[in-house]
Amino acid sequence: METTKVAIIGLGTVGSGVARLLLDHGDRTARHAGRILWLEKAVVRDLKKPRYCELPSGVLTDQVDDVILDPGIKVVAHLVGGLEPARTIMLRLLEHGKDVVTANKALLAEHGPELFDRARELGRTIAFEASVAGGIPIIANISQCLSANQIQSLHGILNGTSNFILTKMHDEGASYGAVLAEAQRLGYAEANPAMDVDGSDAAQKLAILAHLAFGARADWQDIPRKGIDTLDVLDVRYAKEMGYRIKLLAVADLEGDTLELDVSPALVRARSPLAEVNGPFNAIRVEGDAVGPLFFHGQGAGQMPTASAVVADMIDVAVGRAAITFRTLELWSNRKARVTTLPDDDARAKFYLRCMVDDHPGVLAQVTALLGAGEISIASVLQHEPLDGSGVVPLVIMTHETTEGAIARACEAIDKLPAVRSKTVHMWVRD
Ligand code: NAP
Ligand code: HSE
């Protein structure tokens, strides 16, 4: 049987999983690729660190040039996180004739145009299934299987770490900080976990999906985003009481030729499919004009689910399938964007508000008067007992549909009332 020499750069959480699949299940990969994928080298920074996999002698190296300058190595799984030196390594691999598989969404969201242009110029391929939603094959589905459709909307839970934390907050009332440490220990979080919990990682993934599904040229930094890092467990509790769960949702909704993009914690109705996505799992609800609604669900982070996507890409690259898709998709090419993105202010939704107010007569009337002045219609109001006998009561309000801009202005006005004790919280409600 023919042999294709492959390499891995970065043998951390994902890279070790890839090595395990290649070494322990070589028969499986050979059957699907019609050739042996031979692991020639695995590059790390620190040769002394313990690894989650056993490598044959001579495979481990701390010299990236052992891969870049070896003309026999054809396919490289590039599993180093962050922007630099990841970008330089990727460019050098392409320039030395390698096809590259990556899981690094930060790199693609930031330098996609440069990297994809360079790969096209050199006749090389970049495959990146693992960069969005870990083990869920969402890139292949959107770019190939659904190509007869105009995608109308994508609503996704795209960050496993945030979802793991939210699940523990909801089910166990756990505090945010304690659960983040657990997510890091389990290998779900980024090297810089701030990217997971402040919505950046989900925005980077949404930018990639929006590009594939809508031809949008959104810079991930321009996508309005909030994370779960400022979420109060109080809101998780009140949402639960009202029959909702809070999820960090990445949303792309197409209206005509404008696209709304947003990443923020939102209330979703309990027992709806998105509400039932728990732990490190991800999900994406896709609506296509021909196919209708589809729901993808699976592990969005972690060693073996992510390695599953990387190795499938390595097989596709080795047999030449990925090159065809890569050429026809014209990813991040100079083609004009097909849609414009909608300013967040104009995005329409129902909202959840929580104001912390003095428990005095007339305060509720002052708050509702300001909402009325902003043309915001109230669907329900819930007032709780004062917290810790402080005399401050949480006032929870659900609105009918309005705009983000109207809600933001109303909250600003509410926060100026003398009876309001802290900044009013507002979140989207996605039924
Ligand atoms: P990780 O555990 O931190 O591993 C990174 C690896 O890269 C380490 O083995 C490190 O070597 C190596 N490395 C760093 N700089 C290097 C350099 N200059 N030269 C050679 N090797 C270098 O990261 P990870 O969790 O596997 O994530 C890798 C990528 O996959 C990231 O882009 C991440 O966003 C993405 N991703 C991760 C997951 C997940 O669940 N973890 C899921 C989907 C996508 P040492 O071990 O010697 O330090
Ligand atoms: N840190 C990411 C997450 C890994 O938690 O979803 C998968 O991209």
Coordinates of C-alpha atoms and ligand atoms in Angstrom, one line a residue:
M1 CA 0.0 0.0 0.0
E2 CA 1.2 3.5 -0.8
T3 CA 2.5 5.6 2.2
T4 CA 2.0 9.4 2.8
K5 CA 4.3 10.8 5.3
V6 CA 2.6 13.2 7.8
A7 CA 3.7 15.3 10.7
I8 CA 2.1 17.0 13.7
I9 CA 3.3 20.4 15.0
G10 CA 2.0 20.8 18.6
L11 CA 1.5 17.8 20.7
G12 CA -0.8 19.2 23.4
T13 CA -4.4 18.3 24.0
V14 CA -5.4 18.0 20.3
G15 CA -2.0 17.0 18.9
S16 CA -1.8 14.0 21.3
G17 CA -5.2 12.9 20.3
V18 CA -4.2 13.0 16.6
A19 CA -1.1 11.0 17.3
R20 CA -3.1 8.4 19.1
L21 CA -5.5 8.0 16.2
L22 CA -2.7 7.8 13.7
L23 CA -0.7 5.3 15.7
D24 CA -3.3 3.2 17.4
H25 CA -5.8 3.1 14.5
G26 CA -3.5 3.1 11.5
D27 CA -5.5 0.3 9.9
R28 CA -8.6 2.5 10.1
T29 CA -7.0 5.6 8.5
A30 CA -5.4 3.4 5.8
R31 CA -8.8 1.9 4.9
H32 CA -10.4 5.3 4.5
A33 CA -7.4 6.9 2.8
G34 CA -6.4 4.0 0.6
R35 CA -2.9 4.6 1.8
I36 CA -0.9 4.5 5.1
L37 CA -0.6 7.9 6.9
W38 CA 2.8 7.5 8.4
L39 CA 3.6 9.7 11.3
E40 CA 7.2 10.9 10.6
K41 CA 7.6 13.7 13.1
A42 CA 5.8 15.4 16.0
V43 CA 7.1 18.8 17.1
V44 CA 6.9 20.3 20.6
R45 CA 8.6 23.2 22.4
D46 CA 9.6 21.2 25.5
L47 CA 11.0 17.7 24.9
K48 CA 10.8 16.9 28.7
K49 CA 7.1 17.5 29.2
P50 CA 5.0 14.3 29.8
R51 CA 2.8 13.5 26.8
Y52 CA -0.6 11.8 26.6
C53 CA 0.6 9.4 23.9
E54 CA 3.5 7.1 23.3
L55 CA 5.6 7.8 20.2
P56 CA 8.0 5.6 18.3
S57 CA 11.6 6.6 18.9
G58 CA 12.9 9.4 16.6
V59 CA 9.4 10.9 16.0
L60 CA 9.5 13.6 18.8
T61 CA 11.5 16.7 18.1
D62 CA 11.7 20.3 19.2
Q63 CA 12.9 21.5 15.8
V64 CA 10.1 22.7 13.5
D65 CA 12.5 22.6 10.6
D66 CA 12.7 18.8 10.9
V67 CA 9.2 19.0 9.4
I68 CA 9.4 22.2 7.2
L69 CA 12.6 21.2 5.5
D70 CA 11.7 17.5 5.0
P71 CA 10.5 17.2 1.4
G72 CA 9.1 13.7 2.1
I73 CA 6.4 15.1 4.5
K74 CA 3.3 16.0 2.6
V75 CA 0.6 16.7 5.1
V76 CA 1.0 18.6 8.4
A77 CA -1.5 18.9 11.3
H78 CA -0.6 22.3 12.6
L79 CA -1.9 22.3 16.2
V80 CA -0.1 25.2 17.8
G81 CA -2.5 27.8 19.2
G82 CA -2.4 31.6 19.1
L83 CA -1.2 33.9 16.3
E84 CA 2.6 33.9 16.4
P85 CA 4.6 31.9 15.7
A86 CA 1.6 29.9 14.4
R87 CA 1.1 32.2 11.4
T88 CA 4.8 32.1 10.4
I89 CA 4.9 28.3 10.8
M90 CA 1.8 28.0 8.6
L91 CA 3.3 30.2 5.9
R92 CA 6.6 28.3 5.9
L93 CA 4.8 25.0 5.7
L94 CA 2.9 26.2 2.6
E95 CA 6.0 27.6 1.0
H96 CA 7.8 24.3 1.5
G97 CA 5.1 22.4 -0.3
K98 CA 3.0 21.0 2.5
D99 CA -0.7 20.9 2.8
V100 CA -1.9 22.0 6.2
V101 CA -4.7 20.9 8.6
T102 CA -5.4 23.3 11.4
A103 CA -7.7 23.6 14.4
N104 CA -6.6 27.2 15.1
K105 CA -9.7 29.4 14.6
A106 CA -8.0 32.5 16.1
L107 CA -5.3 32.3 13.4
L108 CA -7.9 31.8 10.6
A109 CA -10.2 34.6 11.9
E110 CA -7.3 37.0 12.1
H111 CA -5.1 36.0 9.2
G112 CA -7.5 34.0 7.0
P113 CA -7.2 36.2 3.9
E114 CA -3.4 36.2 3.9
L115 CA -3.1 32.5 4.6
F116 CA -5.7 31.3 2.1
D117 CA -4.3 33.7 -0.6
R118 CA -0.8 32.3 -0.1
A119 CA -2.1 28.7 -0.2
R120 CA -3.9 29.4 -3.5
E121 CA -0.9 31.1 -5.0
L122 CA 1.2 28.1 -4.1
G123 CA -1.4 25.5 -5.2
R124 CA -1.6 24.2 -1.6
T125 CA -4.6 23.3 0.6
I126 CA -5.6 24.4 4.1
A127 CA -8.3 22.2 5.8
F128 CA -9.9 23.5 9.0
E129 CA -12.8 21.4 10.1
A130 CA -11.6 21.2 13.7
S131 CA -11.5 25.0 14.0
V132 CA -15.3 25.3 14.6
A133 CA -17.3 23.1 17.0
G134 CA -14.6 20.5 17.6
G135 CA -15.9 17.1 16.5
I136 CA -19.0 18.3 14.7
P137 CA -18.5 18.3 10.9
I138 CA -20.1 21.7 10.4
I139 CA -17.6 23.1 7.9
A140 CA -18.0 20.1 5.5
N141 CA -21.8 20.3 5.9
I142 CA -22.1 24.1 5.2
S143 CA -19.5 24.2 2.5
Q144 CA -20.4 21.0 0.7
C145 CA -23.6 19.2 1.7
L146 CA -25.7 22.3 1.9
S147 CA -24.4 24.1 -1.1
A148 CA -27.8 23.9 -2.9
N149 CA -29.3 26.1 -0.2
Q150 CA -29.2 29.8 0.8
I151 CA -28.6 29.5 4.5
Q152 CA -31.1 31.7 6.3
S153 CA -29.8 31.4 9.9
L154 CA -27.2 29.8 12.1
H155 CA -27.8 29.7 15.9
G156 CA -24.9 28.0 17.7
I157 CA -23.4 27.1 21.0
L158 CA -19.8 27.3 19.8
N159 CA -17.7 27.4 22.9
G160 CA -17.4 24.2 24.9
T161 CA -15.8 25.9 27.9
S162 CA -18.6 28.4 28.4
N163 CA -21.2 25.8 27.9
F164 CA -19.5 23.5 30.5
I165 CA -19.4 26.4 33.0
L166 CA -23.1 27.5 32.3
T167 CA -24.2 23.9 32.7
K168 CA -22.6 23.6 36.2
M169 CA -23.9 27.1 37.2
H170 CA -27.5 26.0 36.1
D171 CA -27.5 22.4 37.5
E172 CA -25.4 22.9 40.6
G173 CA -25.5 26.6 41.3
A174 CA -21.7 26.5 41.1
S175 CA -19.7 29.7 40.9
Y176 CA -18.1 30.7 37.6
G177 CA -14.4 30.8 38.8
A178 CA -14.4 27.2 40.3
V179 CA -15.8 25.7 37.1
L180 CA -13.4 27.5 34.8
A181 CA -10.5 25.9 36.5
E182 CA -12.1 22.5 35.9
A183 CA -12.6 23.2 32.2
Q184 CA -8.9 24.1 31.9
R185 CA -7.9 20.9 33.6
L186 CA -10.1 18.9 31.2
G187 CA -8.4 20.5 28.2
Y188 CA -11.4 22.4 26.9
A189 CA -10.1 25.9 27.4
E190 CA -7.8 27.9 25.2
A191 CA -4.2 28.7 26.5
N192 CA -5.7 32.1 27.3
P193 CA -9.1 31.1 28.7
A194 CA -10.2 34.8 28.6
M195 CA -10.9 34.2 24.9
D196 CA -13.4 31.4 25.8
V197 CA -15.4 33.3 28.5
D198 CA -15.5 36.8 27.0
G199 CA -17.1 35.6 23.7
S200 CA -14.0 36.0 21.5
D201 CA -13.6 32.4 20.7
A202 CA -17.3 32.0 19.7
A203 CA -17.0 35.3 17.6
Q204 CA -14.0 33.9 15.8
K205 CA -15.9 30.7 15.0
L206 CA -19.0 32.7 14.0
A207 CA -16.9 34.8 11.6
I208 CA -15.6 31.6 9.9
L209 CA -19.2 30.2 9.6
A210 CA -20.6 33.5 8.4
H211 CA -18.0 33.6 5.7
L212 CA -18.8 30.1 4.5
A213 CA -22.5 30.2 4.8
F214 CA -23.3 33.8 3.7
G215 CA -20.1 35.0 2.0
A216 CA -19.9 37.7 4.8
R217 CA -16.6 39.4 5.4
A218 CA -17.0 40.1 9.1
D219 CA -13.9 40.9 11.1
W220 CA -14.5 38.9 14.2
Q221 CA -13.6 41.9 16.3
D222 CA -16.5 43.8 14.8
I223 CA -19.1 41.2 15.8
P224 CA -21.0 42.5 18.8
R225 CA -20.1 40.2 21.6
K226 CA -20.6 39.6 25.3
G227 CA -19.3 36.6 27.3
I228 CA -20.3 34.7 30.4
D229 CA -17.5 36.3 32.4
T230 CA -19.8 38.9 33.8
L231 CA -22.8 36.6 34.2
D232 CA -24.3 36.6 37.7
V233 CA -25.6 33.2 39.0
L234 CA -28.7 35.2 40.1
D235 CA -29.7 35.5 36.4
V236 CA -29.1 31.8 35.8
R237 CA -31.5 31.2 38.8
Y238 CA -34.2 33.6 37.6
A239 CA -34.1 32.4 34.0
K240 CA -34.5 28.8 35.4
E241 CA -37.5 30.0 37.4
M242 CA -39.1 31.4 34.3
G243 CA -38.6 28.2 32.3
Y244 CA -35.4 29.2 30.5
R245 CA -31.7 28.3 30.4
I246 CA -28.9 30.8 29.7
K247 CA -26.6 29.8 26.8
L248 CA -23.8 31.6 25.1
L249 CA -25.3 31.9 21.6
A250 CA -23.6 32.8 18.4
V251 CA -26.2 34.0 16.0
A252 CA -26.2 34.8 12.3
D253 CA -29.6 35.7 10.8
L254 CA -30.1 36.8 7.2
E255 CA -32.8 39.3 6.4
G256 CA -32.8 40.2 2.7
D257 CA -29.1 41.0 2.0
T258 CA -28.3 42.1 5.6
L259 CA -26.9 39.8 8.1
E260 CA -27.2 40.1 11.9
L261 CA -24.3 38.8 13.8
D262 CA -24.1 38.6 17.6
V263 CA -22.5 36.6 20.3
S264 CA -24.0 36.9 23.8
P265 CA -25.5 35.0 26.7
A266 CA -29.2 34.6 25.9
L267 CA -32.2 32.9 27.4
V268 CA -33.5 29.9 25.5
R269 CA -36.6 28.0 26.4
A270 CA -36.0 25.0 28.7
R271 CA -36.3 21.7 26.9
S272 CA -35.8 23.3 23.5
P273 CA -32.9 21.5 21.5
L274 CA -30.4 24.3 22.2
A275 CA -31.3 24.4 25.9
E276 CA -30.6 20.6 26.2
V277 CA -27.0 21.1 25.0
N278 CA -24.9 20.5 28.1
G279 CA -21.3 20.3 29.3
P280 CA -18.6 20.7 26.6
F281 CA -21.1 19.9 23.9
N282 CA -21.7 22.3 21.0
A283 CA -24.7 22.6 18.7
I284 CA -25.6 24.5 15.6
R285 CA -29.2 25.0 14.4
V286 CA -29.0 25.7 10.7
E287 CA -31.9 26.8 8.5
G288 CA -31.6 26.4 4.7
D289 CA -34.2 27.6 2.2
A290 CA -34.4 24.2 0.6
V291 CA -33.5 21.8 3.4
G292 CA -35.4 23.6 6.2
P293 CA -34.1 23.3 9.8
L294 CA -31.2 21.1 10.7
F295 CA -29.6 20.5 14.1
F296 CA -26.0 19.4 14.6
H297 CA -24.9 18.3 18.1
G298 CA -21.7 16.9 19.4
Q299 CA -18.6 17.5 21.5
G300 CA -17.2 20.9 20.7
A301 CA -14.0 20.7 22.6
G302 CA -11.6 18.1 24.1
Q303 CA -8.9 15.8 22.9
M304 CA -10.5 13.0 20.9
P305 CA -13.5 14.8 19.4
T306 CA -11.2 17.5 18.0
A307 CA -8.7 14.9 16.9
S308 CA -11.5 13.1 15.0
A309 CA -12.0 16.2 12.9
V310 CA -8.3 16.8 12.3
V311 CA -7.6 13.2 11.2
A312 CA -10.6 13.2 8.9
D313 CA -9.1 16.4 7.3
M314 CA -5.7 14.7 7.0
I315 CA -7.3 11.8 5.1
D316 CA -9.2 14.2 2.8
V317 CA -6.0 16.2 2.1
A318 CA -3.9 13.0 1.5
V319 CA -6.4 11.6 -1.0
G320 CA -6.9 15.0 -2.7
R321 CA -10.6 15.6 -1.8
A322 CA -9.8 18.7 0.3
A323 CA -7.8 20.3 -2.6
I324 CA -11.0 20.2 -4.8
T325 CA -13.1 21.8 -2.1
F326 CA -10.4 24.3 -1.2
R327 CA -10.1 25.5 -4.9
T328 CA -13.9 25.7 -5.5
L329 CA -14.7 27.5 -2.3
E330 CA -12.4 30.5 -3.0
L331 CA -12.2 31.1 0.7
W332 CA -11.4 34.6 1.8
S333 CA -10.7 35.5 -1.9
N334 CA -11.1 39.0 -3.2
R335 CA -14.6 38.3 -4.3
K336 CA -17.0 41.0 -3.2
A337 CA -18.9 40.2 0.1
R338 CA -22.5 39.0 -0.7
V339 CA -24.1 40.5 2.4
T340 CA -23.7 43.5 4.6
T341 CA -23.8 43.2 8.4
L342 CA -26.6 44.9 10.4
P343 CA -25.6 47.3 13.2
D344 CA -26.3 45.7 16.5
D345 CA -28.5 48.6 17.5
D346 CA -31.1 47.6 14.9
A347 CA -31.2 43.9 15.8
R348 CA -34.7 42.9 17.1
A349 CA -35.5 40.5 19.9
K350 CA -37.3 40.0 23.2
F351 CA -35.3 40.9 26.2
Y352 CA -34.8 39.9 29.9
L353 CA -34.0 42.7 32.2
R354 CA -32.9 42.6 35.9
C355 CA -32.8 45.9 37.9
M356 CA -31.7 46.0 41.5
V357 CA -33.9 48.6 43.1
D358 CA -34.9 49.9 46.5
D359 CA -38.0 48.3 47.8
H360 CA -40.1 51.5 47.9
P361 CA -43.5 52.4 46.6
G362 CA -43.5 53.8 43.1
V363 CA -40.1 52.4 42.0
L364 CA -41.7 49.8 39.7
A365 CA -43.8 52.6 38.1
Q366 CA -40.7 54.7 37.5
V367 CA -38.9 51.8 35.7
T368 CA -41.9 50.8 33.6
A369 CA -42.5 54.5 32.7
L370 CA -39.0 54.6 31.2
L371 CA -39.6 51.4 29.2
G372 CA -42.8 52.9 28.0
A373 CA -41.1 56.1 27.0
G374 CA -38.7 54.0 24.9
E375 CA -41.7 52.2 23.2
I376 CA -40.8 49.0 24.9
S377 CA -43.7 46.8 25.7
I378 CA -43.6 44.6 28.8
A379 CA -44.6 40.9 28.7
S380 CA -44.1 40.1 32.4
V381 CA -42.7 41.4 35.6
L382 CA -41.4 39.3 38.6
Q383 CA -40.3 40.8 41.9
H384 CA -38.3 38.8 44.4
E385 CA -37.8 39.2 48.1
P386 CA -35.0 41.6 49.1
L387 CA -31.6 39.9 48.9
D388 CA -30.0 39.2 52.4
G389 CA -32.4 41.6 54.1
S390 CA -30.7 44.5 52.3
G391 CA -33.9 46.3 51.2
V392 CA -32.7 45.9 47.6
V393 CA -35.0 43.8 45.4
P394 CA -34.4 42.2 42.1
L395 CA -37.0 43.3 39.5
V396 CA -37.1 40.9 36.6
I397 CA -38.8 42.1 33.4
M398 CA -39.5 40.3 30.2
T399 CA -40.2 42.5 27.2
H400 CA -42.0 41.9 23.9
E401 CA -39.9 42.3 20.7
T402 CA -37.9 45.5 20.5
T403 CA -34.4 46.5 19.4
E404 CA -31.1 46.2 21.1
G405 CA -30.6 50.0 20.7
A406 CA -33.9 50.8 22.4
I407 CA -33.1 48.4 25.3
A408 CA -29.6 49.8 25.8
R409 CA -31.0 53.4 25.9
A410 CA -33.8 52.4 28.4
C411 CA -31.2 50.6 30.7
E412 CA -29.0 53.7 30.7
A413 CA -32.0 55.8 31.7
I414 CA -33.1 53.3 34.4
D415 CA -29.6 53.2 35.9
K416 CA -29.9 57.0 36.5
L417 CA -32.9 56.5 38.8
P418 CA -31.9 57.2 42.5
A419 CA -33.7 53.9 43.5
V420 CA -31.6 51.8 41.2
R421 CA -28.6 50.2 43.0
S422 CA -26.5 48.6 40.3
K423 CA -26.2 48.4 36.5
T424 CA -29.3 46.9 34.9
V425 CA -28.6 43.5 33.2
H426 CA -30.2 42.8 29.9
M427 CA -30.1 39.7 27.7
W428 CA -31.7 38.5 24.6
V429 CA -34.5 36.0 24.8
R430 CA -34.4 33.5 21.9
D431 CA -37.6 31.4 22.0
Ligands
NAP1 P1 -2.2 23.0 23.8 O1 -2.6 21.8 24.6 O2 -1.7 24.2 24.5 O3 -1.0 22.5 22.9 C1 -0.2 23.3 22.0 C2 1.0 22.5 21.6 O4 1.7 23.4 20.7 C3 1.9 22.1 22.7 O5 2.3 20.8 22.5 C4 3.1 23.0 22.5 O6 4.4 22.4 22.9 C5 3.1 23.2 21.0 N1 3.8 24.5 20.6 C6 3.5 25.7 21.0 N2 4.4 26.6 20.4 C7 5.2 25.9 19.6 C8 6.2 26.1 18.7 N3 6.6 27.4 18.6 N4 6.8 25.1 18.1 C9 6.4 23.9 18.3 N5 5.4 23.5 19.1 C10 4.8 24.5 19.8 O7 -3.3 23.4 22.8 P2 -4.5 22.6 22.3 O8 -5.6 22.6 23.2 O9 -4.1 21.2 21.8 O10 -5.0 23.5 21.0 C11 -4.3 23.5 19.8 C12 -5.1 24.3 18.8 O11 -6.3 23.7 18.6 C13 -5.5 25.7 19.3 O12 -5.5 26.6 18.2 C14 -6.9 25.6 19.8 O13 -7.6 26.8 19.7 C15 -7.4 24.5 18.9 N6 -8.5 23.8 19.4 C16 -8.4 23.2 20.6 C17 -9.5 22.4 21.1 C18 -9.5 21.8 22.5 O14 -10.5 21.2 22.9 N7 -8.3 21.9 23.2 C19 -10.6 22.2 20.3 C20 -10.6 22.7 19.0 C21 -9.6 23.5 18.6 P3 4.7 22.0 24.4 O15 3.7 20.9 24.7 O16 6.1 21.5 24.4 O17 4.5 23.2 25.2
HSE2 N1 -11.6 26.4 23.8 C1 -12.5 26.0 22.8 C2 -13.9 25.7 23.4 C3 -12.0 24.7 22.2 O1 -14.0 25.7 24.7 O2 -14.8 25.5 22.7 C4 -12.8 24.3 20.9 O3 -12.5 25.2 19.9

